[in-house]
Amino acid sequence: SQQGEEDPQALSIQEGENATMNCSYKTSINNLQWYRQNSGRGLVHLILIRSNEREKHSGRLRVTLDTSKKSSSLLITASRAADTASYFCATDHGSGNTGKLIFGQGTTLQVKP
Amino acid sequence: ETGVTQSPTHLIKTRGQQVTLRCSSQSGHNTVSWYQQALGQGPQFIFQYYREEENGRGNFPPRFSGLQFPNYSSELNVNALELDDSALYLCASSLVRQNTGELFFGEGSRLTVL
C-alpha cells in the first residue's frame, strides 16, 4: 500500500512563479526522496534528504523535512514550462539505504508559458 | 539518461497469458528493483534483487517472479495475467549498501492486458 500522501494533487502556475508540493508519511524513515516523471516515462531522481537533515538545496529546488510532523515539502523556484511534469515523494523506511521505496500518489504540475 | 534500459517498451497480452519484461542495469550497479505503476498512481514496489537473490518483496502475489543475472541484468515474469496487471512496469538500478540511496529508473514497459 502507498504510504505517502501528497498535496496538492494538481497545481497550475505561470512561468516564473514558485511551486510548492507537500508530502506526508506515516512511519519513521531513513531518507525521503523526490522524483520527477514526464508523461508516461521513467522517473528521474531530483533530491534526497536524510532523516537527520532539515533542509537541502539543489539548483532551483529546495526540500525541507520535518520528522516530528512526518512531512516534507519541495519548492521549485522561478518555474519554467519545462518543469511541467508529475512529482513524487518516496520514502525509504529501512535500516540504511535499502532502495525499497514507498511512493506517494504524486503532484501534477503544469507551468504555463 | 540513466543508463537503465528496458524492453519491450509496449506490449499487449490477453488475460491468462504470461509475460517477461527485461531490464539492463546501469553499469556498476549491483541491485535492481521493480515497480508497478498503474495509471494515475505512484509506483508500487514489487521486489528487489541483490547479487541474484530476492532481497525483499512488496504486496504482490507469487505469480510475479523475477531473476537477476551475473551481469546484473534482470527479468520480471508475470504468470496468469489479470486485467489489473495493466500498468507501466519500471525497473530501477542502484548501489544499495553504499552511501547513495537514489534509484536510477528505466523508461518502463507498458503492459496492456485485454
XYZ file of C-alpha atoms in Angstrom, chain B residues 12 37 62:
3
model
C -0.356 -6.253 -25.317
C 2.711 1.991 -11.754
C 3.758 -15.251 -6.219
